[in-house]
Coordinates of C-alpha atoms in Angstrom, one line a residue:
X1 CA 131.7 115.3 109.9
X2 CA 128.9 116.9 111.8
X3 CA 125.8 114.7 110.3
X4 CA 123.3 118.0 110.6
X5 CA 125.7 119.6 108.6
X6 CA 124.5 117.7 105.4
X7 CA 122.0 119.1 103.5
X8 CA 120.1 116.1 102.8
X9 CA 119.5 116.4 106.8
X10 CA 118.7 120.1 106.6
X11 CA 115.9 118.7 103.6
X12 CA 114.3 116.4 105.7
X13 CA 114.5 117.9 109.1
X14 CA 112.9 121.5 108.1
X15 CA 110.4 120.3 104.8
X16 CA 109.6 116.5 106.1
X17 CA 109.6 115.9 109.5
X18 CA 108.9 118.9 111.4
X19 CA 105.9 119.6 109.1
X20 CA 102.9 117.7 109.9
X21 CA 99.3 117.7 108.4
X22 CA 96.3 115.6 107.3
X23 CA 97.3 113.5 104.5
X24 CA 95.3 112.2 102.0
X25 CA 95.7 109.2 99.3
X26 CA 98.9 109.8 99.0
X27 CA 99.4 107.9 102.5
X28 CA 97.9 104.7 100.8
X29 CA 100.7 105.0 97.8
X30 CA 103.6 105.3 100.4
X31 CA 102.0 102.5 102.7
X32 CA 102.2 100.4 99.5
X33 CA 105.6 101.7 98.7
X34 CA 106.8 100.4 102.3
X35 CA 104.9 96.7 102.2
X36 CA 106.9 96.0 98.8
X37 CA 110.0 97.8 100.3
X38 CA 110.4 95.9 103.5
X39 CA 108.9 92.6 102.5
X40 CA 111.8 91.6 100.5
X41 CA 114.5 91.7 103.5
X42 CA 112.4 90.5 106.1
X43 CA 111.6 87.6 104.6
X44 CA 114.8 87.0 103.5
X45 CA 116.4 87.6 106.7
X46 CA 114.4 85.1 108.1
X47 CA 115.4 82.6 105.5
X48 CA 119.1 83.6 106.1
X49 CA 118.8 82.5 110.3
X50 CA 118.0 79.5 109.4
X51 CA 117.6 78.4 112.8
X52 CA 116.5 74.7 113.7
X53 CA 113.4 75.6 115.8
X54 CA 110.5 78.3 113.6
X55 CA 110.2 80.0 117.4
X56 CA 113.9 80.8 117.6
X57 CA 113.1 82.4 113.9
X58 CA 110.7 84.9 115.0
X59 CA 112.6 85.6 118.4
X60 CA 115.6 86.3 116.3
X61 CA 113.5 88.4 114.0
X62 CA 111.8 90.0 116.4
X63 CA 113.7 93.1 117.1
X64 CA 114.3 94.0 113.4
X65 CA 110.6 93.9 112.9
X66 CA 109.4 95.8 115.8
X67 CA 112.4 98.6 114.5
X68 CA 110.9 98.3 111.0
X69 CA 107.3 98.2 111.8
X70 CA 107.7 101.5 113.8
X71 CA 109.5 103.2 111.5
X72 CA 106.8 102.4 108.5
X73 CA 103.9 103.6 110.9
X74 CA 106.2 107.2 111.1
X75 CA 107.3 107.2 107.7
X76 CA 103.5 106.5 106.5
X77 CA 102.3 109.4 108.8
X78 CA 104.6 111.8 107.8
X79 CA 105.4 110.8 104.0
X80 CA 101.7 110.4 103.6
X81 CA 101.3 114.5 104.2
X82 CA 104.2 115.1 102.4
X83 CA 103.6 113.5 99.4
X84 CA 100.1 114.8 99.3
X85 CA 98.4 117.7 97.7
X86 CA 97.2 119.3 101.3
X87 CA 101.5 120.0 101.5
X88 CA 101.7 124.0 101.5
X89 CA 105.5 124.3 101.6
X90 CA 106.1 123.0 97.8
X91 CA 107.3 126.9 96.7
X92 CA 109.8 126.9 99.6
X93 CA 111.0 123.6 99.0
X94 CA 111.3 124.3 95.0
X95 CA 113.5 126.9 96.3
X96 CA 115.5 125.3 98.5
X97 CA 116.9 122.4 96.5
X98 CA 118.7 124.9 93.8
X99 CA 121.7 123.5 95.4
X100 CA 124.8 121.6 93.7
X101 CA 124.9 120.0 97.4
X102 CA 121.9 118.6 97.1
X103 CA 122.5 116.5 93.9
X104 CA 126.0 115.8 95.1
X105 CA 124.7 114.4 98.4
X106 CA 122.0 112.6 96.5
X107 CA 125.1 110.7 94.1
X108 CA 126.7 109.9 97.4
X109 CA 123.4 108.5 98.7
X110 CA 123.1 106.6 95.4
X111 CA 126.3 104.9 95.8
X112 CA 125.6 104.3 99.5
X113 CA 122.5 102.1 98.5
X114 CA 124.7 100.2 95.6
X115 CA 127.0 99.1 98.1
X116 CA 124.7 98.2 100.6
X117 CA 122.2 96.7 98.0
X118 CA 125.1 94.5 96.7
X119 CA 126.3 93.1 99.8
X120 CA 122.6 92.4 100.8
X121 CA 122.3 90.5 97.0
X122 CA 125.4 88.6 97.7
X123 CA 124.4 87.6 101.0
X124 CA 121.1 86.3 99.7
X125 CA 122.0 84.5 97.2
X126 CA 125.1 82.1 99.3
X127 CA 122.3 81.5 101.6
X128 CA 118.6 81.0 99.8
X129 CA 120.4 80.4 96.7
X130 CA 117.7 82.6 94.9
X131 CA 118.5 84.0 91.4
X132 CA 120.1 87.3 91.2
X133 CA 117.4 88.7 88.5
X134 CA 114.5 87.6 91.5
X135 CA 116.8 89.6 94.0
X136 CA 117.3 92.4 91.7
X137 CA 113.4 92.7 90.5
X138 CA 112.1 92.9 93.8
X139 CA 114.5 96.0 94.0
X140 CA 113.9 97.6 91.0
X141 CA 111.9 100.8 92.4
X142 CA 114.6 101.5 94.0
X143 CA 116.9 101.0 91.1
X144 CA 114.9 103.6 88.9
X145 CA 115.2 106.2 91.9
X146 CA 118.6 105.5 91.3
X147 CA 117.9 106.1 87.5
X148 CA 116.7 109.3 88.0
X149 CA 118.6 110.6 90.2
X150 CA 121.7 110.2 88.0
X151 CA 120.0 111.8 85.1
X152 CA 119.0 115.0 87.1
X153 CA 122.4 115.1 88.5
X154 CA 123.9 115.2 85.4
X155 CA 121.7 117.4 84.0
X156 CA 122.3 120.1 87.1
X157 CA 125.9 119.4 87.6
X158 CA 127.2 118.8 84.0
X159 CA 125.0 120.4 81.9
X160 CA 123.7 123.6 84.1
X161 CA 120.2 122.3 83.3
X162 CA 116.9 122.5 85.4
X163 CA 115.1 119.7 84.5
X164 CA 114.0 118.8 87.5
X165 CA 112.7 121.6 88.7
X166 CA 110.6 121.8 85.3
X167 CA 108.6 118.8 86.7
X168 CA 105.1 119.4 89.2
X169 CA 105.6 120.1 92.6
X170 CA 104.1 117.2 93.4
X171 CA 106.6 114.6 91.7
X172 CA 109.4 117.0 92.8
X173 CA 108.2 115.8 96.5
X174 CA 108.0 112.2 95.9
X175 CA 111.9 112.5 94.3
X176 CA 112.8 113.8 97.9
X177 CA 110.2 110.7 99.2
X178 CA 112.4 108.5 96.5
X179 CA 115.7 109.8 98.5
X180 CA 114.0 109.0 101.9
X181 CA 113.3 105.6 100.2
X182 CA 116.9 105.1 99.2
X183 CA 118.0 106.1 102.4
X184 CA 115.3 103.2 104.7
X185 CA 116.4 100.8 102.1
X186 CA 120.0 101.4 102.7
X187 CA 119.4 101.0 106.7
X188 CA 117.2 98.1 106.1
X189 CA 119.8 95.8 104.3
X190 CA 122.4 96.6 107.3
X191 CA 120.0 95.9 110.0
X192 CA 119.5 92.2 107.9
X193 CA 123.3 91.8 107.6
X194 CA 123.9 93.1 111.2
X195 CA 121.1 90.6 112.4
X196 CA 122.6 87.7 110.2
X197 CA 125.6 87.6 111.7
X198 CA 124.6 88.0 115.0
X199 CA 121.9 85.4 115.0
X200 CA 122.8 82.7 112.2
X201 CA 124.2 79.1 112.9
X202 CA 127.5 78.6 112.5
X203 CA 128.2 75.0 114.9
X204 CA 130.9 73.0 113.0
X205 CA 129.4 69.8 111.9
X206 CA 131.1 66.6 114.0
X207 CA 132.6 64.1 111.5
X208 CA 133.8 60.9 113.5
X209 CA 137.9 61.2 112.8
X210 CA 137.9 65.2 112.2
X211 CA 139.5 67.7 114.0
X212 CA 136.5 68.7 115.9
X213 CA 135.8 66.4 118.9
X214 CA 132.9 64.7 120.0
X215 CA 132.5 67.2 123.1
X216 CA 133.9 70.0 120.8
X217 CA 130.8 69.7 118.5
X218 CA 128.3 69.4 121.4
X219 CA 129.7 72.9 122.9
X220 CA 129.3 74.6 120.0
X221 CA 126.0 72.8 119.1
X222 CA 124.5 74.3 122.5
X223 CA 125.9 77.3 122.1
X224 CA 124.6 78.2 118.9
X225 CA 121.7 78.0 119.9
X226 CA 121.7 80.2 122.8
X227 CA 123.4 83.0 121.2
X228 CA 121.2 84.1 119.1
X229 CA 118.3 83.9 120.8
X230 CA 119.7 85.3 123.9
X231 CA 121.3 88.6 122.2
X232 CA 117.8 88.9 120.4
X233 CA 115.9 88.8 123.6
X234 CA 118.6 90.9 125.4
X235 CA 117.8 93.7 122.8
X236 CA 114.6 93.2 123.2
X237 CA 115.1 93.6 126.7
X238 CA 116.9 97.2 126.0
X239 CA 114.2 98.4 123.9
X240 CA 111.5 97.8 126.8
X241 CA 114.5 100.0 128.9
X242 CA 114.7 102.5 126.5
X243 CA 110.6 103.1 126.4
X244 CA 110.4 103.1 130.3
X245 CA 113.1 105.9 130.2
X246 CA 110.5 107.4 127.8
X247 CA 107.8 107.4 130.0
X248 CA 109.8 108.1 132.9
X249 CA 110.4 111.5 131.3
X250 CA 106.8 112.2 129.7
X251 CA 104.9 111.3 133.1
X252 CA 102.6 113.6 134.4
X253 CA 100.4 111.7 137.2
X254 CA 100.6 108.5 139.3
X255 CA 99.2 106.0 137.2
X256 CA 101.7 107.1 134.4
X257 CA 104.3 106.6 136.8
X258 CA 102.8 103.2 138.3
X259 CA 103.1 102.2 134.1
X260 CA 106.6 103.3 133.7
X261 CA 107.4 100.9 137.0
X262 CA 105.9 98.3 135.2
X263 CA 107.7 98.7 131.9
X264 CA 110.8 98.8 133.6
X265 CA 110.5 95.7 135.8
X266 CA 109.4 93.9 132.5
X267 CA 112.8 95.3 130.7
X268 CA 114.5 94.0 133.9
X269 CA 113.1 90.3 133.8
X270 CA 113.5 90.4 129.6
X271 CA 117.4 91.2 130.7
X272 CA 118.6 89.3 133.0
X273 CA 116.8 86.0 130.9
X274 CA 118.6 87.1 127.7
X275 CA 122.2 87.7 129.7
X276 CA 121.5 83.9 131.1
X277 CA 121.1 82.7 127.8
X278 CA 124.5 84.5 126.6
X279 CA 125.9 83.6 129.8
X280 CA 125.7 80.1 128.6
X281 CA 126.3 80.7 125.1
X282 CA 129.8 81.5 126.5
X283 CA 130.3 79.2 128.7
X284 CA 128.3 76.0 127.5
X285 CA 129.7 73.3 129.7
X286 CA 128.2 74.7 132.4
X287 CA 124.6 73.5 130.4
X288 CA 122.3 70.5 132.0
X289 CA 122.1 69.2 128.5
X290 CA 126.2 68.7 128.3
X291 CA 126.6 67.5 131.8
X292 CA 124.0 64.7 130.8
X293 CA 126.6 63.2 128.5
X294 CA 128.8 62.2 131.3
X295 CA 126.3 60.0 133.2
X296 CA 126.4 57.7 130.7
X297 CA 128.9 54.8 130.5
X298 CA 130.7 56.6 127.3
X299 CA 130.0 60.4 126.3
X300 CA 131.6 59.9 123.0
X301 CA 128.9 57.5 122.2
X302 CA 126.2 59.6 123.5
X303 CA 127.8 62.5 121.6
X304 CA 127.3 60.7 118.0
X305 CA 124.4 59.5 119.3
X306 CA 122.9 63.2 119.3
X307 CA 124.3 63.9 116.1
X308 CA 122.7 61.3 114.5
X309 CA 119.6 61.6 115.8
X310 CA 119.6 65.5 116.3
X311 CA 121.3 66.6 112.9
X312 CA 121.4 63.4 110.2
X313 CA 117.4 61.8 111.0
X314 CA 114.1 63.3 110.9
X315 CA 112.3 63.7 114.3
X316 CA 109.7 60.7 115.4
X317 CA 107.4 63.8 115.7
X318 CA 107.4 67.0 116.6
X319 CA 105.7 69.1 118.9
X320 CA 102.7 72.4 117.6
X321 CA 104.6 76.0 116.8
X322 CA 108.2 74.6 116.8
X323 CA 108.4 73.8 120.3
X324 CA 111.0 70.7 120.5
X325 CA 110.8 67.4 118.9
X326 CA 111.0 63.8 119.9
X327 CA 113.7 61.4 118.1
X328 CA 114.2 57.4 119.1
X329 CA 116.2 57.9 122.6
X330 CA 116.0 62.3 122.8
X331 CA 113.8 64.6 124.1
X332 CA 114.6 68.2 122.6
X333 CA 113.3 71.4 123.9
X334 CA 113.6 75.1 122.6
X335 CA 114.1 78.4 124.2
X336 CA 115.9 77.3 125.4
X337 CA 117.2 74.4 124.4
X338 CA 117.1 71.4 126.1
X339 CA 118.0 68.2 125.7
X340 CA 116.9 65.2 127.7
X341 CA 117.9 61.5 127.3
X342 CA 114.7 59.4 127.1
X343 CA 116.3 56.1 129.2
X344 CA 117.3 59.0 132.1
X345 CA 113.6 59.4 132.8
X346 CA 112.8 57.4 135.7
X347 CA 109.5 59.2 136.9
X348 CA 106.8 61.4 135.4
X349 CA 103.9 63.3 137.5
X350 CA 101.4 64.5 135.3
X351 CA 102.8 66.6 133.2
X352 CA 106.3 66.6 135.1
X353 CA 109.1 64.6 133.7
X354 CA 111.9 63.4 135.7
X355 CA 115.3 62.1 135.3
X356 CA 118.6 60.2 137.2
X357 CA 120.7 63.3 135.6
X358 CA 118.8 65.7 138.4
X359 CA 116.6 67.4 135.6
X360 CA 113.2 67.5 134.8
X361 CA 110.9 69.5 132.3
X362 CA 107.3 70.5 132.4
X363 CA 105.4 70.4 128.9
X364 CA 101.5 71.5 127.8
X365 CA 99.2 68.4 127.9
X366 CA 99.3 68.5 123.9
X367 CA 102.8 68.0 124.3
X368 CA 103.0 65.8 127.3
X369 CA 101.0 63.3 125.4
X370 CA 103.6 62.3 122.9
X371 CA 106.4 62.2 125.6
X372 CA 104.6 59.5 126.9
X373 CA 103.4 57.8 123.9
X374 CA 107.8 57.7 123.0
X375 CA 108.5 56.5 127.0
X376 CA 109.8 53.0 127.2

């Protein structure tokens, strides 16, 4: 089915969006409406990553924020005209949503939102084990949009009434705003349970005995943690793509061009980093911190070794803004990971570390001095 056939699309398309103005205090009510309606599944999508490192967090968050933060700046803009008094369409609009489609649509979008609100409740609570009336309060405004828009399909389906359109014009266009609000919601809940299972952890824990081997556990360990990351910064890479392909097409002079080139040589480097980091999410063996098991006398040892010291212990100390960590004989680095065994390192140059495994990391002097405070 055609999507511009619908006439919720028809609503928005020729009352909403393609009718712009100066708004007034109404945009303030909708900018609130949007910090209590995205606040919720931000935050808790970045409770459900649950990554090990607070940088690979934002990273992994980073794309559904800048999608989200753009579309509140446009749906504050335009909303905030609708839903204000300087709107001169309101006797067109009245007119235009006598329509049983419209309240069907609107049931359909209703049950659209319960699905997707449920899955997004279910999925919260396995993960940050928060109550469901906390989950389900911080979603009551859109619950009572729900509310109401079963009560005034009922009364237009069922009972051939017109009680909505006995209500002020300006309430009748924040009940098209409240549809619009179902509708972000809706998408907002998906883009958190698209993201969660792209980016979360999901490395089987290494149990000395079990199934999964020591070497097992360390591929899957590594790759974790490259795979989200790396898919995060490879969209991240595409969206920079997608806006030079903007500019490309709305350049008029040189130096719009000359910032177009620019754009797309960033999107380029962003790219090709995030495909590395997949690259080796698929392939983890290939990884300096594997290969570094081997140059010990036994790489099951070393394996359990990191476990213990990686998974089961707290960190010696850590370094400023979730950077890596030092524990008793590892050296951990993120974004990417790294993971460098403390007796390997056989010289250090300033800030330079090297060691017998052919590796060797630079680090911030911050940083630097607690390497070498943890160097035997």
């Amino acid at each position: 089915m055609d999507i511009k056939e619908l006439f919720l699309y028809k609503l928005f398309q020729m009352y909403v969006f393609n009718v712009l103005g100066v708004a007034d205090t109404a945009e303030w009510l909708v900018m609130l409406q949007l910090i209590l309606g995205f606040f919720l599944p931000m935050m808790t999508l970045y409770k459900l990553l649950n990554r090990r490192s607070t940088v690979e967090r934002w990273v992994c968050c980073m794309i559904p924020s800048v999608m989200i933060m753009s579309a509140a700046i446009l749906e504050t803009v335009v909303f905030g005209y609708f839903c204000s008094d300087a709107y001169s369409l309101y006797d067109q609009l009245r007119w235009f949503l006598h329509s049983g489609n419209f309240f069907k649509e609107s049931l359909v979008l209703c049950g659209l939102f319960f699905v997707c609100s449920v899955l997004f409740t279910i999925l919260s609570r396995k993960v940050t084990n928060a109550s469901v009336f906390h989950l389900v309060l911080n979603q009551i405004v859109e619950y009572l949009i729900v509310a109401l828009v079963l009560w005034f399909s009922y009364d237009y389906l069922i009972k051939g009434g017109r009680a909505l359109f006995k209500i002020d014009d300006k309430l009748i266009r924040w009940y098209v705003y409240g549809l619009w609000t179902l509708i972000r919601q809706s998408v907002f809940y998906l883009l958190c349970i698209v993201c969660f299972l792209l980016f979360y952890e999901r490395s089987p824990k290494f149990v000395d005995g079990s199934y999964v081997s020591s070497d097992e556990w360390l591929a899957h360990y590594l790759s974790d943690n490259y795979r989200g990351p790396g898919t995060s910064v490879l969209l991240y890479g595409l969206l920079f793509c997608w806006m030079s392909v903007m500019c490309f097409k709305d350049s008029r002079n040189q130096g719009e061009y000359l910032m177009s080139y620019v754009i797309a040589a960033l999107a380029a480097v962003i790219i090709i980093a995030g495909l590395f980091m997949i690259f080796f999410a698929v392939f983890p063996k290939l990884l300096g911190s594997y290969k570094m098991i081997f140059k010990g006398s036994n790489a099951d040892k070393m394996t359990e070794q990191i476990y213990r010291e990686l998974e089961q212990e707290r960190p010696l100390q850590e370094f400023g803004f979730g950077r890596g960590f030092v524990t008793r004989n590892f050296i951990v680095l993120y974004l990417p990971l790294r993971i460098y065994y403390i007796p390997f390192c056989y010289k250090r140059y300033g800030n330079w570390f090297y060691f017998s495994d052919g590796r060797r990391f630079f680090v911030h002097e911050c940083d630097a001095r607690i390497v070498r405070s943890y160097m035997r």
